[in-house]
CSV table of C-alpha atoms and ligand atoms in Angstrom, one decimal:
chain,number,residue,atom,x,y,z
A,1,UNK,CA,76.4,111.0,82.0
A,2,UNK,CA,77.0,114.5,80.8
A,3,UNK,CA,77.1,117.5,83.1
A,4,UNK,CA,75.1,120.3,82.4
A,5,UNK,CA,76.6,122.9,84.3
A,6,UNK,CA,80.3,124.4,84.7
A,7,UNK,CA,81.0,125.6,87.9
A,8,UNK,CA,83.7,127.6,89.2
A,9,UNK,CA,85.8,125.6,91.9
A,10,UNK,CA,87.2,127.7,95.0
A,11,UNK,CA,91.1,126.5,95.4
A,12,UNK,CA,91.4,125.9,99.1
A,13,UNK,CA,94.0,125.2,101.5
A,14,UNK,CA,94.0,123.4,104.9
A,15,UNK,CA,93.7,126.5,107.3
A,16,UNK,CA,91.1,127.4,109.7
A,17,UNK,CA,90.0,130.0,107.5
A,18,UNK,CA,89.6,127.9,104.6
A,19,UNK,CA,87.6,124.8,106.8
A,20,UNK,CA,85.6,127.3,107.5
A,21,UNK,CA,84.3,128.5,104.1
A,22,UNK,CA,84.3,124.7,102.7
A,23,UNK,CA,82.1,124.2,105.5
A,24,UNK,CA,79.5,126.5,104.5
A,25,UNK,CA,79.4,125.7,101.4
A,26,UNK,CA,78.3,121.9,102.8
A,27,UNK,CA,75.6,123.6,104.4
A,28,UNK,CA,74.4,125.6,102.2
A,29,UNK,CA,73.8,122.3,100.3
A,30,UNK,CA,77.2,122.8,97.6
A,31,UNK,CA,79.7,120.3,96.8
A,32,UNK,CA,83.1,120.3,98.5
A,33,UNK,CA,85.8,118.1,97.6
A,34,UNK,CA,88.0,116.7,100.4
A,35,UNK,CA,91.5,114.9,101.7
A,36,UNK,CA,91.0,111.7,103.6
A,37,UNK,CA,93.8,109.2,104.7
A,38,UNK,CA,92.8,107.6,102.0
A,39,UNK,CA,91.8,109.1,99.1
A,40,UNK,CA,90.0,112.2,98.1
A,41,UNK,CA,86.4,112.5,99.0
A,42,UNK,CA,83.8,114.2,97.0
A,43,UNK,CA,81.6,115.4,99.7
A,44,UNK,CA,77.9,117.1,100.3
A,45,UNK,CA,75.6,116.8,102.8
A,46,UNK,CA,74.3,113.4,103.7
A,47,UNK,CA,70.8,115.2,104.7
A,48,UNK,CA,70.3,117.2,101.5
A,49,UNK,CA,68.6,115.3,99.0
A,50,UNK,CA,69.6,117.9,96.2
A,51,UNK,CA,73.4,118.7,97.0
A,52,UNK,CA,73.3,114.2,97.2
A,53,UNK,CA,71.8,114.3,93.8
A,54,UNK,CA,74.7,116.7,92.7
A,55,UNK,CA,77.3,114.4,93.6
A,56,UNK,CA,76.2,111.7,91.7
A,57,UNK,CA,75.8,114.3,88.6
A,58,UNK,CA,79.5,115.8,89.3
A,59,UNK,CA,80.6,112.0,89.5
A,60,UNK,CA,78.8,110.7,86.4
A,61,UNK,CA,77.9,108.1,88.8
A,62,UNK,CA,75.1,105.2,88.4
A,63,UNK,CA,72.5,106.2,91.3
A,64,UNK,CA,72.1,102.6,92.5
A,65,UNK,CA,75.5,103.0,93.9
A,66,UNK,CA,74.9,103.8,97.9
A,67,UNK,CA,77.6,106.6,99.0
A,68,UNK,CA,79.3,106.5,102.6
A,69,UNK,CA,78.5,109.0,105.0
A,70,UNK,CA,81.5,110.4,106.7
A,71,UNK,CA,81.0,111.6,110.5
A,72,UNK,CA,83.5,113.4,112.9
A,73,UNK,CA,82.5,111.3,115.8
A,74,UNK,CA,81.5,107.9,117.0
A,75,UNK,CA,78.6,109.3,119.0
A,76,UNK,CA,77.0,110.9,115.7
A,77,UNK,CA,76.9,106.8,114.2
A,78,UNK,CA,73.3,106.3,115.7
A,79,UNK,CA,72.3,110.0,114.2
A,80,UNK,CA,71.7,108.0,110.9
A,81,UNK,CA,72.0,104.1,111.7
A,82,UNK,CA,71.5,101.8,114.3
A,83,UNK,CA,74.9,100.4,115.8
A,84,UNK,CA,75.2,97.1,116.6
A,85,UNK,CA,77.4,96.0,119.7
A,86,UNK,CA,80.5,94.5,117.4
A,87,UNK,CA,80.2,98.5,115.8
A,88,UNK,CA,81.3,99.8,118.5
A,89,UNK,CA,83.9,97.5,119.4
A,90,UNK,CA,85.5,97.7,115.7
A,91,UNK,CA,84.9,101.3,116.2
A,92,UNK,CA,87.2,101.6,119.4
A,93,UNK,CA,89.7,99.2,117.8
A,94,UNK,CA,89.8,101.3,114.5
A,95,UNK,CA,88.0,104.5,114.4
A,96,UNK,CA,89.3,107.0,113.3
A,97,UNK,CA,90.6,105.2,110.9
A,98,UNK,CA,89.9,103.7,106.9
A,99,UNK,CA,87.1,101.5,108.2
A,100,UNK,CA,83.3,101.4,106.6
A,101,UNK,CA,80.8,99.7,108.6
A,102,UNK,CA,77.9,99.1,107.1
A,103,UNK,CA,74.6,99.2,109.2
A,104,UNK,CA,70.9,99.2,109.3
A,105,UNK,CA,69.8,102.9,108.3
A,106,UNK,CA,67.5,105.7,109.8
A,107,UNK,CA,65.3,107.7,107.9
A,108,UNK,CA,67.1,110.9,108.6
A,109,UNK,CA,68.9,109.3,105.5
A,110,UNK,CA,67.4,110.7,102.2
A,111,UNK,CA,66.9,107.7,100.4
A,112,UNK,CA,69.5,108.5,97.7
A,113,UNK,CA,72.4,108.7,99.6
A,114,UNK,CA,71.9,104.8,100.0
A,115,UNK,CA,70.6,104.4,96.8
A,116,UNK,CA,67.5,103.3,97.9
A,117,UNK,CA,68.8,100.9,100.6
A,118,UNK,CA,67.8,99.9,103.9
A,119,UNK,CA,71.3,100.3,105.0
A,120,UNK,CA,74.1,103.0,105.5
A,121,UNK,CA,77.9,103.0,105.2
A,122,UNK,CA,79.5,104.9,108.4
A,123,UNK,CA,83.1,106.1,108.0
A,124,UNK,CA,85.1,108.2,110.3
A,125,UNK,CA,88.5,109.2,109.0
A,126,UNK,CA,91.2,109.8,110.8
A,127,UNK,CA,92.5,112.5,108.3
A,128,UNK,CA,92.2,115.5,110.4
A,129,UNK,CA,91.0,118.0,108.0
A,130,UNK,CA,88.2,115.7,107.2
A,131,UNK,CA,87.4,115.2,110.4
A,132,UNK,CA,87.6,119.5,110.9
A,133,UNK,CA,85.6,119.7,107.9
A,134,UNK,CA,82.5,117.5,108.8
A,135,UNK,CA,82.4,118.7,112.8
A,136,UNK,CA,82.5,122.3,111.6
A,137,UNK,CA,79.6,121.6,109.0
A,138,UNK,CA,77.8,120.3,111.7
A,139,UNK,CA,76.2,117.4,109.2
A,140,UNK,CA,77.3,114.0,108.2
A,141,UNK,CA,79.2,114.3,104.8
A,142,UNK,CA,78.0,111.8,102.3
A,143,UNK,CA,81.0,111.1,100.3
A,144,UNK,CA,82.4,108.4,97.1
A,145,UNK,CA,85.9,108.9,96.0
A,146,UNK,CA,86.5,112.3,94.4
A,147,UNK,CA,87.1,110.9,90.8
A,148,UNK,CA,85.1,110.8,87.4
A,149,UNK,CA,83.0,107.2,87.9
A,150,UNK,CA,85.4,104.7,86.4
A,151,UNK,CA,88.6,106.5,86.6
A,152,UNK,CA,91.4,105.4,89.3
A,153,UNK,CA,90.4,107.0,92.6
A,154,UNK,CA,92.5,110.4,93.4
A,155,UNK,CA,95.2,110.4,95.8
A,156,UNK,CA,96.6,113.8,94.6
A,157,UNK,CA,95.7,117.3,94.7
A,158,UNK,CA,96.9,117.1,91.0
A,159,UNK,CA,94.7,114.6,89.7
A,160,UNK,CA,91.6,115.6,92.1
A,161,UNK,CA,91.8,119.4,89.9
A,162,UNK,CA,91.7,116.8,86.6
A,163,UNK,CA,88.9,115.1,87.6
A,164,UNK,CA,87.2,117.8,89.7
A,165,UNK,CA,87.7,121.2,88.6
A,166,UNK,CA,84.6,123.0,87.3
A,167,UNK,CA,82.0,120.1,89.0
A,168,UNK,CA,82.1,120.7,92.0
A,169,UNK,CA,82.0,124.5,94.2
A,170,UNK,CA,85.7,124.0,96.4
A,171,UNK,CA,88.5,121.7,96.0
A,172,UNK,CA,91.0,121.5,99.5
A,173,UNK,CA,94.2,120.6,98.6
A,174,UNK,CA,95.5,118.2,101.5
A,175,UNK,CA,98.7,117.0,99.6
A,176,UNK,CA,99.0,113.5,99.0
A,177,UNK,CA,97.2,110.7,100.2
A,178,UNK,CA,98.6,108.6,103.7
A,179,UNK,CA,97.5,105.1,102.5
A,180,UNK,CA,96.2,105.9,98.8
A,181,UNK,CA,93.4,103.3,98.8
A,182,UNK,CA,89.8,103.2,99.7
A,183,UNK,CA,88.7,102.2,102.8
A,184,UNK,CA,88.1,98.4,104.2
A,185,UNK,CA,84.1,98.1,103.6
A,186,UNK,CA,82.4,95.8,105.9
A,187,UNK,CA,78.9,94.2,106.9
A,188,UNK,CA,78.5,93.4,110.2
A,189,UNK,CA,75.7,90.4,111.5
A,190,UNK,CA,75.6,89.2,114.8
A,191,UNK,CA,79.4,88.1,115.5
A,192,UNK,CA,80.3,87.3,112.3
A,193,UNK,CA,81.7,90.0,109.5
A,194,UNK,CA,81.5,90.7,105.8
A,195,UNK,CA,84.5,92.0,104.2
A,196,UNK,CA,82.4,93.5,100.7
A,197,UNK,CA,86.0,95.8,99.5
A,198,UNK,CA,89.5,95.2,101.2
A,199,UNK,CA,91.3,98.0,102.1
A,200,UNK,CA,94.4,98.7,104.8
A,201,UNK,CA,92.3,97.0,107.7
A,202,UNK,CA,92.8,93.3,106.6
A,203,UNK,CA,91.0,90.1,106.9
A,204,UNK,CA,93.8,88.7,109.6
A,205,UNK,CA,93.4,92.2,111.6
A,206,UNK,CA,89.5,91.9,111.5
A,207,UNK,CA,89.8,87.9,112.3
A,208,UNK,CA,90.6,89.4,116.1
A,209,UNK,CA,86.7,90.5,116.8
A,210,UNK,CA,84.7,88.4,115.0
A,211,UNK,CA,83.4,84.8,115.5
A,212,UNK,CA,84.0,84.6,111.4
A,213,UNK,CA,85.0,86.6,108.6
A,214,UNK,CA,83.7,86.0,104.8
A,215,UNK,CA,84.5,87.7,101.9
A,216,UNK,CA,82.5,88.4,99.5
A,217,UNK,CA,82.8,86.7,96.0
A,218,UNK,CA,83.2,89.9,93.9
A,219,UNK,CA,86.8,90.8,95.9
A,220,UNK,CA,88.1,88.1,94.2
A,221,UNK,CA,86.4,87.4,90.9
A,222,UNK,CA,84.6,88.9,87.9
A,223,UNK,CA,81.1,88.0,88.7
A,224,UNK,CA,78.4,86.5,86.3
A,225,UNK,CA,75.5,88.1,84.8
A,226,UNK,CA,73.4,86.5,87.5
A,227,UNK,CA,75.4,86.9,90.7
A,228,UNK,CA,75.4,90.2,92.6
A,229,UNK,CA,78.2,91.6,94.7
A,230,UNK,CA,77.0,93.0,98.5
A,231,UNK,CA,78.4,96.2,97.7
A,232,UNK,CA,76.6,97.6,94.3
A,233,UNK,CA,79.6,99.2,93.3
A,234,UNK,CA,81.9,96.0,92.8
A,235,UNK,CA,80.0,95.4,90.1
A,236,UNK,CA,81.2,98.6,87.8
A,237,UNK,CA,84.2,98.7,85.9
A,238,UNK,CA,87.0,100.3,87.8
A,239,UNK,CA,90.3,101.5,87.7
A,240,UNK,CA,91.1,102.0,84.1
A,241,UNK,CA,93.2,103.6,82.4
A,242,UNK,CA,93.4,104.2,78.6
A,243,UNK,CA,95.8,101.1,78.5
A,244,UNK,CA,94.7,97.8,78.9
A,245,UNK,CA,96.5,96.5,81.8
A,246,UNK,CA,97.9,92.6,82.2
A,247,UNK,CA,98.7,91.2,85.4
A,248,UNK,CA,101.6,88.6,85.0
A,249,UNK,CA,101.4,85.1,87.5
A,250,UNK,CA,104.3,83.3,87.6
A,251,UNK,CA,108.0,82.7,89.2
A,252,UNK,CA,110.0,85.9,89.9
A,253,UNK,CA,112.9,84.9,87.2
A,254,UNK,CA,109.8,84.2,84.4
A,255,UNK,CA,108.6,88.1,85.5
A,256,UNK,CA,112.2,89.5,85.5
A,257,UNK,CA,112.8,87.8,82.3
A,258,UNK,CA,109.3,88.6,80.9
A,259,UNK,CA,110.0,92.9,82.1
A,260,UNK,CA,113.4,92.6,79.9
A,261,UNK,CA,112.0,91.1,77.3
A,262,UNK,CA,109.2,93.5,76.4
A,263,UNK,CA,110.8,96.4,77.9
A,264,UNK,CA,111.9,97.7,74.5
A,265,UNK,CA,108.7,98.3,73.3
A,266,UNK,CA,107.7,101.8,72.7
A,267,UNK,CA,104.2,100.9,73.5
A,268,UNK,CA,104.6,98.7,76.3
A,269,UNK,CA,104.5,99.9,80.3
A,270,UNK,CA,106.0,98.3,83.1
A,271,UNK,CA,104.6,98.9,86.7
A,272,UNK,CA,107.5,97.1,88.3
A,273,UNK,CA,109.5,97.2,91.8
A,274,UNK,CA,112.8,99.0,92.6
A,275,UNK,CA,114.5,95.3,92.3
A,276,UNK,CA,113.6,95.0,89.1
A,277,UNK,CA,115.4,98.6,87.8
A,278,UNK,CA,117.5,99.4,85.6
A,279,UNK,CA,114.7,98.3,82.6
A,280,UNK,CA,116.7,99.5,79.4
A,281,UNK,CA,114.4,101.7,77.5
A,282,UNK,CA,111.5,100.7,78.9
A,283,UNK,CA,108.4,103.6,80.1
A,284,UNK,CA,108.4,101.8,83.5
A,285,UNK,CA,107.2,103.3,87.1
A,286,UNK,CA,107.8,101.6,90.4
A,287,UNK,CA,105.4,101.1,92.8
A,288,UNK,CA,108.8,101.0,95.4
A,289,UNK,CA,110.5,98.3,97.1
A,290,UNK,CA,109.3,94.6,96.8
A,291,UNK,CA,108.5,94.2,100.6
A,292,UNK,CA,106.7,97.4,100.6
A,293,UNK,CA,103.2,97.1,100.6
A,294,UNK,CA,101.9,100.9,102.3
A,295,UNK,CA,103.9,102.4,99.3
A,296,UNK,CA,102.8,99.8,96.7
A,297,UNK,CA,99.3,100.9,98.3
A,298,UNK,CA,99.9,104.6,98.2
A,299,UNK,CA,101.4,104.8,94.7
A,300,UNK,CA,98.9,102.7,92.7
A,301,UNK,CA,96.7,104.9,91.6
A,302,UNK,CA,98.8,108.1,90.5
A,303,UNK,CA,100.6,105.3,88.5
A,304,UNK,CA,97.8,104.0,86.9
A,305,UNK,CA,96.8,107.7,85.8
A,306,UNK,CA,100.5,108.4,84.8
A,307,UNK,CA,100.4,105.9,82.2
A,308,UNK,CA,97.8,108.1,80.6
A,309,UNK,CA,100.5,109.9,79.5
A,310,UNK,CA,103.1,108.2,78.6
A,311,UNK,CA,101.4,106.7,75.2
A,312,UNK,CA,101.4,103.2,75.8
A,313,UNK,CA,98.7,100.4,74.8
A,314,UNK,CA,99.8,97.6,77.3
A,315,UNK,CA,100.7,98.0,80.5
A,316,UNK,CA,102.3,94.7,82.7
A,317,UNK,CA,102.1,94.6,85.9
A,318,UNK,CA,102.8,91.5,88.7
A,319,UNK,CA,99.7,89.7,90.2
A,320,UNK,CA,100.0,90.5,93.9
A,321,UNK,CA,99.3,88.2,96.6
A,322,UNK,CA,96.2,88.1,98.3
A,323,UNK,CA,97.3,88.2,102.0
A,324,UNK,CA,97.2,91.2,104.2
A,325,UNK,CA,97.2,94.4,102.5
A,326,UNK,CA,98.1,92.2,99.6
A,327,UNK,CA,94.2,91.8,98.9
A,328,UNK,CA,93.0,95.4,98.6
A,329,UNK,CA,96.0,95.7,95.9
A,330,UNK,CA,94.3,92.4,94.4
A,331,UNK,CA,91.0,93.7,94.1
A,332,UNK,CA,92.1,97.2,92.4
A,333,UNK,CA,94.7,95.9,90.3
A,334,UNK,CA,92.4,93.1,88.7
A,335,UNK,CA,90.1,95.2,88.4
A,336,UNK,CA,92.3,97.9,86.4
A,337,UNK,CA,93.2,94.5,84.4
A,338,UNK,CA,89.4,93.8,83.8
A,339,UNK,CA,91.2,90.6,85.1
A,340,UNK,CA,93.4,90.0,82.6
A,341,UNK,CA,95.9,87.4,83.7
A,342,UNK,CA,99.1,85.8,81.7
A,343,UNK,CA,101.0,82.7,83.1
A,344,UNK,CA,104.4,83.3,82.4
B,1,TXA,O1,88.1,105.4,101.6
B,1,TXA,C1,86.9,105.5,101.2
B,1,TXA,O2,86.0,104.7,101.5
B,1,TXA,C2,86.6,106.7,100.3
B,1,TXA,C3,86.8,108.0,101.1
B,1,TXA,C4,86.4,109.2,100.3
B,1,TXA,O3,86.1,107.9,102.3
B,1,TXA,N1,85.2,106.6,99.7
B,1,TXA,C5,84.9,105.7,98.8
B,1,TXA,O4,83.6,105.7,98.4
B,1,TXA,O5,85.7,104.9,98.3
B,1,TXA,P1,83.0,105.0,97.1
B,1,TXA,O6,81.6,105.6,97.0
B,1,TXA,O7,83.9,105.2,96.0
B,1,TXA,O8,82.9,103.5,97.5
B,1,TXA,C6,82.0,103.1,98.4
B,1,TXA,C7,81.7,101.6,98.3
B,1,TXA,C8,81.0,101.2,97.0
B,1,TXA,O9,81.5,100.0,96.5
B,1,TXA,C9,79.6,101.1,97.4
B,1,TXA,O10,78.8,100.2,96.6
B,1,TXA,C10,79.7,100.5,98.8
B,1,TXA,O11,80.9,101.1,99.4
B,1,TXA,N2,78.6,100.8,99.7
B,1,TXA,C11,78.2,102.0,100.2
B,1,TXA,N3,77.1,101.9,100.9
B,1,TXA,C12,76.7,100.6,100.9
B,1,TXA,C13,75.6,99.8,101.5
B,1,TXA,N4,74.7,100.4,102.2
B,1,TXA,N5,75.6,98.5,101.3
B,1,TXA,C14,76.6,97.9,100.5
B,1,TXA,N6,77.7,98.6,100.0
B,1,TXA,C15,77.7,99.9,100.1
B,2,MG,MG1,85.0,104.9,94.2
């Protein structure tokens, strides 16, 4: 999708004074791009149709892909859906927090924000400027993650200017990301819960409230031209970068031994951990140390758009383990992969 217009992006910071003009720019119907804890959120106003149109343009993003809309405050959930007892008990267990619930939605809701949907995707983040943001707009903020569609999501005020400068009307630079993926992304029916995208609240920490958790098919797998995932946007092609991106399965000494061996190559990266440094010669990041999961997590993406420029065609990377936190880095780094997977 091409976009038509260029426009010119206000730089702002975190203060009062800035809040204040990003938040009328939301109400005024612009677009407003925006920290989270988890990553950057490329917001408008969940109840105007045209500034929700204009966030699927500035995204290049298919409109059959429903957006989540962002609130400041539990009580504003049944403003635009209709919550559900087990909401609210997630929602005292983990709100604020990188949680989406999805829920049956009200008609406030132009129909594009849920592209067409019955149902609506509630997030409140605990990321405090976020949170400033949408209370002093006064309106829900209907927001996907602030990159081009297809990219790696944006964790940085560096790459959100990359991806966002000149499509969208302000830009507030929050710094760095806290957990650096997108949020946990669940259906709730009855007692039982749908995990439709892993994120930093896991399976085992959602298995406390819930008579069953499933998840769906498309965390896990490349789905078939016949199968749908419950969340449309598991479907798309995610996460890449200009190199093709293995993910290597095997026995710590086979990946050690695999690293060494290829990391000569001038084409060749390595997304490795701290254990496995020194790599002679090799263009290799570290996602940090082996048992560190929040920084494998909060590193992921920027690594994934640094390899854009380092000039390399292949990039190897381990295969992580699908427990915990372990899962959400499953999902995004198979999907970088286009699940590409070499026994070694
Ligand atoms: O952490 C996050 O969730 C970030 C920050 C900005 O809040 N946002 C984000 O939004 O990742 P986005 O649009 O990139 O991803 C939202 C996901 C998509 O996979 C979408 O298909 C799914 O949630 N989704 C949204 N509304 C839905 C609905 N009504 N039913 C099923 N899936 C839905
Ligand atoms: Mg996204």
């Amino acid at each position: 999708m091409e976009i038509t217009e260029q426009k010119q992006t206000l730089l702002l910071t975190e203060r009062e004074e800035d809040i204040q003009k990003a938040a009328a720019i939301l109400k005024k119907g612009g677009l407003v791009v925006f920290p989270t804890e988890t990553v950057y959120g490329l917001g408008g106003s969940a109840e105007n149709r045209e500034a929700v149109d204009g966030i699927f343009r500035a995204k290049g993003r298919p409109s059959d892909n429903p957006l989540i809309v962002h609130i400041a405050d539990i009580g504003d959930a049944e403003r635009y859906a209709y919550p559900s007892p087990l909401f609210y008990t997630l929602a005292e267990r983990f709100m604020p927090g990188p949680l989406t619930v999805i829920l049956p939605k009200k008609d406030i809701l132009p129909d594009n924000v849920t592209g067409g949907l019955d149902t609506v995707a509630l997030r409140m983040p605990s990321n405090e400027t976020a949170r400033r943001l949408i209370a002093t707009a006064g309106v829900g903020i209907a927001a996907p993650s602030a990159n081009i569609s297809g990219r790696p999501s944006t964790t940085s005020f560096r790459y959100v200017k990359e991806d966002m400068q000149g499509r969208v009307d302000a830009i507030i630079d929050g710094g760095d990301c806290a957990i650096g993926l997108e949020s946990t992304v669940i259906r709730v029916d009855g007692g039982t819960i749908t995990l439709l995208r892993p994120g930093k609240i896991t399976v085992e920490e959602l298995s406390a409230f819930a008579d069953r958790v499933e998840v769906d098919k498309a965390v896990y797998r490349l789905l078939s031209d016949g199968e749908k995932p419950l969340a449309p946007g598991m479907k798309y092609k995610h996460y890449a970068p200009k190199a093709q991106v293995i993910l290597l399965e095997g026995s710590e000494e086979a990946i050690a031994a695999f690293f060494a061996a290829h990391a000569g190559d001038a084409r060749v990266g390595i997304l490795c951990f701290d254990e496995d440094l020194p790599l002679e010669g090799a263009k290799v990041l570290t996602l940090g140390r082996c048992d560190d999961r929040d920084a494998h997590a909060r590193r992921l993406f920027t690594a994934l758009r640094d390899f854009d420029t380092m000039d390399v065609d292949t990039v190897y990377a381990r295969l992580p383990e699908k427990s915990g936190l372990g899962l959400a880095l499953y999902n995004r780094m198979t999907k970088a992969a286009g699940f590409a997977i070499l026994q070694v």
